[in-house]
mmCIF file of C-alpha atoms in Angstrom:
data_model
loop_
_atom_site.group_PDB
_atom_site.id
_atom_site.type_symbol
_atom_site.label_atom_id
_atom_site.label_comp_id
_atom_site.label_asym_id
_atom_site.label_seq_id
_atom_site.Cartn_x
_atom_site.Cartn_y
_atom_site.Cartn_z
ATOM 1 C CA UNK A 246 -2.124 17.691 27.088
ATOM 2 C CA UNK A 247 -0.690 16.032 23.965
ATOM 3 C CA UNK A 248 2.643 14.300 24.622
ATOM 4 C CA UNK A 249 4.835 13.287 21.658
ATOM 5 C CA UNK A 250 8.294 11.730 21.691
ATOM 6 C CA UNK A 251 9.210 13.317 18.340
ATOM 7 C CA UNK A 252 10.343 16.852 17.638
ATOM 8 C CA UNK A 253 7.159 17.716 15.731
ATOM 9 C CA UNK A 254 3.627 16.394 15.300
ATOM 10 C CA UNK A 255 2.371 14.354 12.339
ATOM 11 C CA UNK A 256 5.643 12.969 10.997
ATOM 12 C CA UNK A 257 4.073 9.680 9.920
ATOM 13 C CA UNK A 258 0.991 11.430 8.538
ATOM 14 C CA UNK A 259 3.267 13.666 6.456
ATOM 15 C CA UNK A 260 4.592 10.683 4.448
ATOM 16 C CA UNK A 261 1.252 8.875 4.029
ATOM 17 C CA UNK A 262 -0.266 8.409 0.583
ATOM 18 C CA UNK A 263 3.094 9.026 -1.075
ATOM 19 C CA UNK A 264 3.334 12.392 0.677
ATOM 20 C CA UNK A 265 -0.176 13.357 -0.456
ATOM 21 C CA UNK A 266 -2.179 11.808 2.437
ATOM 22 C CA UNK A 267 -5.337 9.992 1.318
ATOM 23 C CA UNK A 268 -7.550 10.901 4.281
ATOM 24 C CA UNK A 269 -10.339 8.374 3.672
ATOM 25 C CA UNK A 270 -12.341 6.547 0.998
ATOM 26 C CA UNK A 271 -15.627 7.656 -0.541
ATOM 27 C CA UNK A 272 -17.116 4.187 -1.149
ATOM 28 C CA UNK A 273 -20.316 3.001 0.539
ATOM 29 C CA UNK A 274 -19.670 1.583 4.009
ATOM 30 C CA UNK A 275 -20.264 -2.084 3.072
ATOM 31 C CA UNK A 276 -17.838 -1.888 0.153
ATOM 32 C CA UNK A 277 -15.319 -0.018 2.284
ATOM 33 C CA UNK A 278 -15.427 -2.762 4.945
ATOM 34 C CA UNK A 279 -15.227 -5.492 2.285
ATOM 35 C CA UNK A 280 -11.964 -4.046 0.946
ATOM 36 C CA UNK A 281 -10.169 -3.746 4.286
ATOM 37 C CA UNK A 282 -7.453 -6.433 4.434
ATOM 38 C CA UNK A 283 -8.232 -9.137 7.000
ATOM 39 C CA UNK A 284 -11.333 -8.913 9.180
ATOM 40 C CA UNK A 285 -12.752 -5.495 8.306
ATOM 41 C CA UNK A 286 -16.054 -6.254 10.035
ATOM 42 C CA UNK A 287 -14.627 -5.231 13.399
ATOM 43 C CA UNK A 288 -14.709 -1.607 12.146
ATOM 44 C CA UNK A 289 -18.502 -1.521 11.682
ATOM 45 C CA UNK A 290 -19.186 -0.153 15.170
ATOM 46 C CA UNK A 291 -16.529 2.581 14.922
ATOM 47 C CA UNK A 292 -17.564 3.649 11.418
ATOM 48 C CA UNK A 293 -21.258 3.711 12.365
ATOM 49 C CA UNK A 294 -20.353 6.309 15.037
ATOM 50 C CA UNK A 295 -17.994 8.354 12.832
ATOM 51 C CA UNK A 296 -18.055 7.289 9.193
ATOM 52 C CA UNK A 297 -15.926 8.026 6.137
ATOM 53 C CA UNK A 298 -18.481 10.689 5.163
ATOM 54 C CA UNK A 299 -18.047 12.300 8.598
ATOM 55 C CA UNK A 300 -14.278 12.365 7.977
ATOM 56 C CA UNK A 301 -14.837 14.159 4.652
ATOM 57 C CA UNK A 302 -17.111 16.731 6.344
ATOM 58 C CA UNK A 303 -14.601 17.140 9.189
ATOM 59 C CA UNK A 304 -11.756 18.076 6.844
ATOM 60 C CA UNK A 305 -13.922 20.279 4.652
ATOM 61 C CA UNK A 306 -15.040 22.163 7.774
ATOM 62 C CA UNK A 307 -11.340 22.746 8.481
ATOM 63 C CA UNK A 308 -11.072 24.391 5.047
ATOM 64 C CA UNK A 309 -9.442 21.460 3.229
ATOM 65 C CA UNK A 310 -11.026 20.785 -0.160
ATOM 66 C CA UNK A 311 -10.839 17.095 -1.068
ATOM 67 C CA UNK A 312 -10.866 15.311 -4.414
ATOM 68 C CA UNK A 313 -11.736 11.716 -5.305
ATOM 69 C CA UNK A 314 -9.276 9.517 -7.204
ATOM 70 C CA UNK A 315 -9.205 5.862 -8.304
ATOM 71 C CA UNK A 316 -11.179 3.386 -6.191
ATOM 72 C CA UNK A 317 -12.726 6.168 -4.096
ATOM 73 C CA UNK A 318 -9.514 7.412 -2.462
ATOM 74 C CA UNK A 319 -9.887 10.968 -1.113
ATOM 75 C CA UNK A 320 -6.900 13.349 -1.262
ATOM 76 C CA UNK A 321 -6.515 17.053 -0.466
ATOM 77 C CA UNK A 322 -6.717 19.153 -3.641
ATOM 78 C CA UNK A 323 -3.304 20.585 -2.698
ATOM 79 C CA UNK A 324 -1.781 17.067 -3.118
ATOM 80 C CA UNK A 325 0.259 17.784 0.024
ATOM 81 C CA UNK A 326 0.040 15.845 3.285
ATOM 82 C CA UNK A 327 1.344 18.995 5.017
ATOM 83 C CA UNK A 328 -2.047 20.608 4.344
ATOM 84 C CA UNK A 329 -3.697 17.911 6.474
ATOM 85 C CA UNK A 330 -1.028 17.968 9.209
ATOM 86 C CA UNK A 331 -1.170 21.774 9.527
ATOM 87 C CA UNK A 332 -4.980 21.762 9.719
ATOM 88 C CA UNK A 333 -5.020 19.092 12.442
ATOM 89 C CA UNK A 334 -2.298 20.779 14.515
ATOM 90 C CA UNK A 335 -4.163 24.075 14.105
ATOM 91 C CA UNK A 336 -7.367 22.451 15.369
ATOM 92 C CA UNK A 337 -5.512 20.987 18.363
ATOM 93 C CA UNK A 338 -4.178 24.430 19.297
ATOM 94 C CA UNK A 339 -7.589 26.019 18.714
ATOM 95 C CA UNK A 340 -9.073 23.604 21.268
ATOM 96 C CA UNK A 341 -6.591 24.796 23.886
ATOM 97 C CA UNK A 342 -4.492 21.624 23.973
ATOM 98 C CA UNK A 343 -1.000 21.997 25.385
ATOM 99 C CA UNK A 344 1.575 20.316 23.113
ATOM 100 C CA UNK A 345 4.696 18.726 24.576
ATOM 101 C CA UNK A 346 7.267 17.447 22.050
ATOM 102 C CA UNK A 347 10.597 15.640 22.627
ATOM 103 C CA UNK A 348 8.900 13.969 25.591
ATOM 104 C CA UNK A 349 9.011 10.154 25.173
ATOM 105 C CA UNK A 350 6.693 8.252 27.517
ATOM 106 C CA UNK A 351 8.224 5.446 29.596
ATOM 107 C CA UNK A 352 4.995 3.894 30.860
ATOM 108 C CA UNK A 353 1.329 4.487 31.594
ATOM 109 C CA UNK A 354 0.552 4.790 35.317
ATOM 110 C CA UNK A 355 -2.317 2.710 36.726
ATOM 111 C CA UNK A 356 -4.252 2.728 39.981
ATOM 112 C CA UNK A 357 -6.029 -0.635 40.079
ATOM 113 C CA UNK A 358 -8.034 -0.872 36.843
ATOM 114 C CA UNK A 359 -7.782 2.852 36.086
ATOM 115 C CA UNK A 360 -5.150 4.823 34.152
ATOM 116 C CA UNK A 361 -4.071 7.841 36.198
ATOM 117 C CA UNK A 362 -1.301 9.363 34.072
ATOM 118 C CA UNK A 363 2.046 8.704 32.412
ATOM 119 C CA UNK A 364 5.699 8.771 33.397
ATOM 120 C CA UNK A 365 8.145 10.243 30.897
ATOM 121 C CA UNK A 366 11.576 8.780 30.161
ATOM 122 C CA UNK A 367 12.971 11.831 31.955
ATOM 123 C CA UNK A 368 11.350 10.542 35.170
ATOM 124 C CA UNK A 369 8.691 13.233 35.305
ATOM 125 C CA UNK A 370 5.189 11.972 36.177
ATOM 126 C CA UNK A 371 2.092 13.572 34.638
ATOM 127 C CA UNK A 372 -1.240 12.807 36.322
ATOM 128 C CA UNK A 373 -4.596 12.877 34.527
ATOM 129 C CA UNK A 374 -8.170 11.618 34.789
ATOM 130 C CA UNK A 375 -7.723 9.492 31.684
ATOM 131 C CA UNK A 376 -5.065 8.522 29.136
ATOM 132 C CA UNK A 377 -5.568 8.076 25.395
ATOM 133 C CA UNK A 378 -2.792 5.965 23.858
ATOM 134 C CA UNK A 379 -2.374 6.852 20.166
ATOM 135 C CA UNK A 380 1.114 5.530 19.504
ATOM 136 C CA UNK A 381 0.465 3.725 16.231
ATOM 137 C CA UNK A 382 1.946 0.346 15.329
ATOM 138 C CA UNK A 383 5.612 -0.418 14.711
ATOM 139 C CA UNK A 384 5.747 0.061 10.955
ATOM 140 C CA UNK A 385 7.881 3.162 10.374
ATOM 141 C CA UNK A 386 10.452 3.484 13.200
ATOM 142 C CA UNK A 387 12.068 6.625 11.735
ATOM 143 C CA UNK A 388 8.790 8.507 12.359
ATOM 144 C CA UNK A 389 8.635 7.307 15.973
ATOM 145 C CA UNK A 390 6.273 4.411 15.221
ATOM 146 C CA UNK A 391 8.165 1.740 17.158
ATOM 147 C CA UNK A 392 5.355 -0.170 18.885
ATOM 148 C CA UNK A 393 5.630 1.480 22.333
ATOM 149 C CA UNK A 394 1.905 1.104 22.951
ATOM 150 C CA UNK A 395 1.959 -2.709 22.904
ATOM 151 C CA UNK A 396 3.931 -2.953 26.151
ATOM 152 C CA UNK A 397 1.648 -0.416 27.850
ATOM 153 C CA UNK A 398 -1.448 -2.315 26.688
ATOM 154 C CA UNK A 399 0.030 -5.627 27.862
ATOM 155 C CA UNK A 400 0.729 -4.094 31.284
ATOM 156 C CA UNK A 401 -2.931 -3.030 31.440
ATOM 157 C CA UNK A 402 -3.983 -6.670 30.938
ATOM 158 C CA UNK A 403 -4.666 -6.676 27.203
ATOM 159 C CA UNK A 404 -3.687 -9.614 24.971
ATOM 160 C CA UNK A 405 -1.405 -8.726 22.044
ATOM 161 C CA UNK A 406 -1.854 -10.905 18.958
ATOM 162 C CA UNK A 407 1.221 -11.749 16.831
ATOM 163 C CA UNK A 408 2.274 -8.762 14.744
ATOM 164 C CA UNK A 409 3.042 -8.850 11.022
ATOM 165 C CA UNK A 410 3.503 -6.188 8.330
ATOM 166 C CA UNK A 411 0.585 -5.287 6.070
ATOM 167 C CA UNK A 412 0.081 -2.563 3.435
ATOM 168 C CA UNK A 413 3.839 -2.576 2.749
ATOM 169 C CA UNK A 414 5.910 -2.799 -0.452
ATOM 170 C CA UNK A 415 7.054 -6.272 -1.571
ATOM 171 C CA UNK A 416 10.736 -7.123 -2.047
ATOM 172 C CA UNK A 417 11.935 -9.344 -4.878
ATOM 173 C CA UNK A 418 15.208 -11.038 -5.787
ATOM 174 C CA UNK A 419 14.338 -11.458 -9.479
ATOM 175 C CA UNK A 420 17.182 -10.541 -11.822
ATOM 176 C CA UNK A 421 15.163 -7.846 -13.630
ATOM 177 C CA UNK A 422 14.466 -6.221 -10.250
ATOM 178 C CA UNK A 423 18.097 -6.400 -9.129
ATOM 179 C CA UNK A 424 19.231 -4.878 -12.436
ATOM 180 C CA UNK A 425 16.790 -1.980 -11.813
ATOM 181 C CA UNK A 426 15.787 -1.989 -15.480
ATOM 182 C CA UNK A 427 12.118 -1.547 -14.548
ATOM 183 C CA UNK A 428 12.665 0.853 -11.625
ATOM 184 C CA UNK A 429 10.067 3.629 -11.704
ATOM 185 C CA UNK A 430 7.824 1.906 -14.267
ATOM 186 C CA UNK A 431 4.157 2.348 -13.331
ATOM 187 C CA UNK A 432 1.511 -0.023 -14.732
ATOM 188 C CA UNK A 433 -2.124 1.105 -14.794
ATOM 189 C CA UNK A 434 -5.104 -1.196 -14.264
ATOM 190 C CA UNK A 435 -3.260 -4.515 -14.042
ATOM 191 C CA UNK A 436 -3.861 -7.457 -11.690
ATOM 192 C CA UNK A 437 -1.419 -8.817 -9.116
ATOM 193 C CA UNK A 438 -1.921 -12.297 -7.625
ATOM 194 C CA UNK A 439 -0.199 -14.060 -4.729
ATOM 195 C CA UNK A 440 0.201 -17.782 -5.451
ATOM 196 C CA UNK A 441 0.679 -20.795 -3.187
ATOM 197 C CA UNK A 442 3.252 -23.572 -3.686
ATOM 198 C CA UNK A 443 0.971 -25.284 -6.247
ATOM 199 C CA UNK A 444 0.504 -22.125 -8.265
ATOM 200 C CA UNK A 445 -3.072 -21.600 -7.037
ATOM 201 C CA UNK A 446 -4.198 -17.993 -6.486
ATOM 202 C CA UNK A 447 -4.500 -17.045 -2.803
ATOM 203 C CA UNK A 448 -5.584 -13.464 -3.448
ATOM 204 C CA UNK A 449 -5.670 -11.095 -6.409
ATOM 205 C CA UNK A 450 -6.061 -7.314 -6.563
ATOM 206 C CA UNK A 451 -6.504 -5.068 -9.567
ATOM 207 C CA UNK A 452 -5.277 -1.491 -9.948
ATOM 208 C CA UNK A 453 -1.977 0.341 -10.240
ATOM 209 C CA UNK A 454 1.472 -1.187 -9.724
ATOM 210 C CA UNK A 455 4.923 0.369 -9.441
ATOM 211 C CA UNK A 456 8.300 -1.310 -9.994
ATOM 212 C CA UNK A 457 10.961 -0.084 -7.545
ATOM 213 C CA UNK A 458 14.675 -0.735 -7.037
ATOM 214 C CA UNK A 459 13.791 -3.457 -4.490
ATOM 215 C CA UNK A 460 10.553 -4.985 -5.831
ATOM 216 C CA UNK A 461 6.926 -3.900 -6.140
ATOM 217 C CA UNK A 462 4.929 -1.033 -4.673
ATOM 218 C CA UNK A 463 1.748 0.826 -5.511
ATOM 219 C CA UNK A 464 -1.812 0.184 -4.239
ATOM 220 C CA UNK A 465 -2.241 -3.441 -5.358
ATOM 221 C CA UNK A 466 1.202 -4.511 -4.087
ATOM 222 C CA UNK A 467 0.372 -3.021 -0.689
ATOM 223 C CA UNK A 468 -2.991 -4.817 -0.682
ATOM 224 C CA UNK A 469 -1.333 -8.163 -1.453
ATOM 225 C CA UNK A 470 1.569 -7.770 0.974
ATOM 226 C CA UNK A 471 0.004 -9.278 4.100
ATOM 227 C CA UNK A 472 -0.713 -12.498 2.180
ATOM 228 C CA UNK A 473 2.959 -12.653 1.139
ATOM 229 C CA UNK A 474 3.956 -12.196 4.793
ATOM 230 C CA UNK A 475 1.600 -14.980 5.916
ATOM 231 C CA UNK A 476 3.032 -17.367 3.304
ATOM 232 C CA UNK A 477 6.564 -16.552 4.440
ATOM 233 C CA UNK A 478 5.492 -17.198 8.046
ATOM 234 C CA UNK A 479 4.589 -20.752 6.997
ATOM 235 C CA UNK A 480 8.254 -21.365 6.242
ATOM 236 C CA UNK A 481 8.295 -20.619 2.510
ATOM 237 C CA UNK A 482 11.599 -19.049 1.496
ATOM 238 C CA UNK A 483 9.934 -17.163 -1.360
ATOM 239 C CA UNK A 484 6.375 -16.525 -2.542
ATOM 240 C CA UNK A 485 5.453 -16.514 -6.261
ATOM 241 C CA UNK A 486 3.518 -13.547 -7.650
ATOM 242 C CA UNK A 487 1.797 -13.193 -11.012
ATOM 243 C CA UNK A 488 1.182 -9.911 -12.838
ATOM 244 C CA UNK A 489 -1.654 -9.938 -15.367
ATOM 245 C CA UNK A 490 -0.976 -7.105 -17.816
ATOM 246 C CA UNK A 491 -4.321 -7.630 -19.576
ATOM 247 C CA UNK A 492 -6.854 -8.608 -16.859
ATOM 248 C CA UNK A 493 -9.867 -8.279 -19.205
ATOM 249 C CA UNK A 494 -8.456 -10.564 -21.927
ATOM 250 C CA UNK A 495 -7.651 -14.243 -22.224
ATOM 251 C CA UNK A 496 -4.182 -15.550 -23.117
ATOM 252 C CA UNK A 497 -5.581 -16.676 -26.494
ATOM 253 C CA UNK A 498 -6.905 -13.185 -27.324
ATOM 254 C CA UNK A 499 -3.595 -11.571 -26.381
ATOM 255 C CA UNK A 500 -1.683 -14.137 -28.457
ATOM 256 C CA UNK A 501 -3.850 -13.508 -31.499
ATOM 257 C CA UNK A 502 -3.404 -9.719 -31.186
ATOM 258 C CA UNK A 503 0.396 -9.997 -30.907
ATOM 259 C CA UNK A 504 0.574 -12.437 -33.801
ATOM 260 C CA UNK A 505 -1.577 -10.259 -36.059
ATOM 261 C CA UNK A 506 0.702 -7.270 -35.338
ATOM 262 C CA UNK A 507 3.678 -9.430 -36.289
ATOM 263 C CA UNK A 508 2.006 -10.565 -39.540
ATOM 264 C CA UNK A 509 1.216 -6.955 -40.480
ATOM 265 C CA UNK A 510 4.937 -6.093 -40.371
ATOM 266 C CA UNK A 511 6.899 -9.345 -40.907
ATOM 267 C CA UNK A 512 10.192 -7.555 -41.684
ATOM 268 C CA UNK A 513 10.118 -5.465 -38.524
ATOM 269 C CA UNK A 514 12.186 -6.381 -35.466
ATOM 270 C CA UNK A 515 10.033 -7.984 -32.775
ATOM 271 C CA UNK A 516 10.868 -5.312 -30.187
ATOM 272 C CA UNK A 517 9.688 -2.588 -32.580
ATOM 273 C CA UNK A 518 6.602 -4.431 -33.832
ATOM 274 C CA UNK A 519 5.271 -4.831 -30.282
ATOM 275 C CA UNK A 520 5.766 -1.195 -29.277
ATOM 276 C CA UNK A 521 2.439 0.239 -28.166
ATOM 277 C CA UNK A 522 1.168 -3.245 -27.399
ATOM 278 C CA UNK A 523 3.012 -3.228 -24.067
ATOM 279 C CA UNK A 524 4.943 -0.613 -22.053
ATOM 280 C CA UNK A 525 8.222 -0.197 -23.929
ATOM 281 C CA UNK A 526 10.458 -0.843 -20.907
ATOM 282 C CA UNK A 527 8.821 -4.166 -20.051
ATOM 283 C CA UNK A 528 9.238 -5.646 -23.552
ATOM 284 C CA UNK A 529 12.954 -6.593 -23.276
ATOM 285 C CA UNK A 530 12.287 -8.312 -19.937
ATOM 286 C CA UNK A 531 9.441 -10.421 -21.348
ATOM 287 C CA UNK A 532 11.341 -11.282 -24.511
ATOM 288 C CA UNK A 533 14.341 -12.345 -22.407
ATOM 289 C CA UNK A 534 12.076 -14.542 -20.247
ATOM 290 C CA UNK A 535 10.916 -16.501 -23.317
ATOM 291 C CA UNK A 536 14.419 -16.447 -24.903
ATOM 292 C CA UNK A 537 13.192 -14.484 -27.924
ATOM 293 C CA UNK A 538 15.738 -12.389 -29.803
ATOM 294 C CA UNK A 539 14.314 -8.843 -29.681
ATOM 295 C CA UNK A 540 16.134 -7.878 -32.873
ATOM 296 C CA UNK A 541 14.928 -10.857 -34.926
ATOM 297 C CA UNK A 542 12.271 -10.000 -37.489
ATOM 298 C CA UNK A 543 8.712 -11.125 -36.818
ATOM 299 C CA UNK A 544 8.846 -13.602 -39.700
ATOM 300 C CA UNK A 545 11.897 -15.312 -38.151
ATOM 301 C CA UNK A 546 10.103 -16.167 -34.894
ATOM 302 C CA UNK A 547 8.537 -19.651 -34.865
ATOM 303 C CA UNK A 548 4.858 -19.973 -33.884
ATOM 304 C CA UNK A 549 5.787 -22.000 -30.803
ATOM 305 C CA UNK A 550 7.768 -19.060 -29.424
ATOM 306 C CA UNK A 551 4.936 -16.625 -30.088
ATOM 307 C CA UNK A 552 2.655 -18.894 -28.060
ATOM 308 C CA UNK A 553 5.175 -18.998 -25.214
ATOM 309 C CA UNK A 554 5.287 -15.182 -25.227
#
């Protein structure tokens, strides 16, 4: 018997991976563990029993063809999470599982140190030889993920460690975020770093980044988010981030390239001369940050200001 408080199965799965559902990662196990935020080592035992390669085989046996994208992420070729949800629900039905929706659980029933069933919010008790709690965390309440399982686990005698968000978008109060001038801009292969109060890098991840109407999203923002949360938990009112648009080049190399472009076309407006050097939408923001007139010609900009840029 599968009991779900929602009106349909797989609501959270349906929005995962931007609605495309990345089912696993194709990297070698050691690298996979190394890239799990926090203490990934605790997953060794589980993944040695049923690994990422087993997951790939499992879905392919269900008729879902997968494809590999950046950093080993595996998506269905259909690019639709619904493909995955439908296949899993189909497999559940095929195995003769009874599905009960709109049936929120109130508590797990125990007899001594053994789970013997559940009681629904309606008052109905369901007895069973064992209970598998698969309620998820408390990250997306609108999908039903509200942390119900923590209370049931605590009642069973488990210790619950403090909870904090991870793999979530990052909010920002910067003026260029509030103005939404960069909303929807995606940057490829850049680096994002979380800094401490002294400006020292706590963690840095490289990959794709997306500007939103509230801040930053995309794979590297999600990877950095738990470190932002931990800094905020220390009492910091805000946490500085640094985006490296050219992670393979030094500041000096970038400066020389920009300056040489300017020297090639001294009569051209700065904003036009630097087109192609950087994403067009980010140029006005950077020029504003260094108080450089975007419509001044390259020859009018003093060397000091070029260095600041």
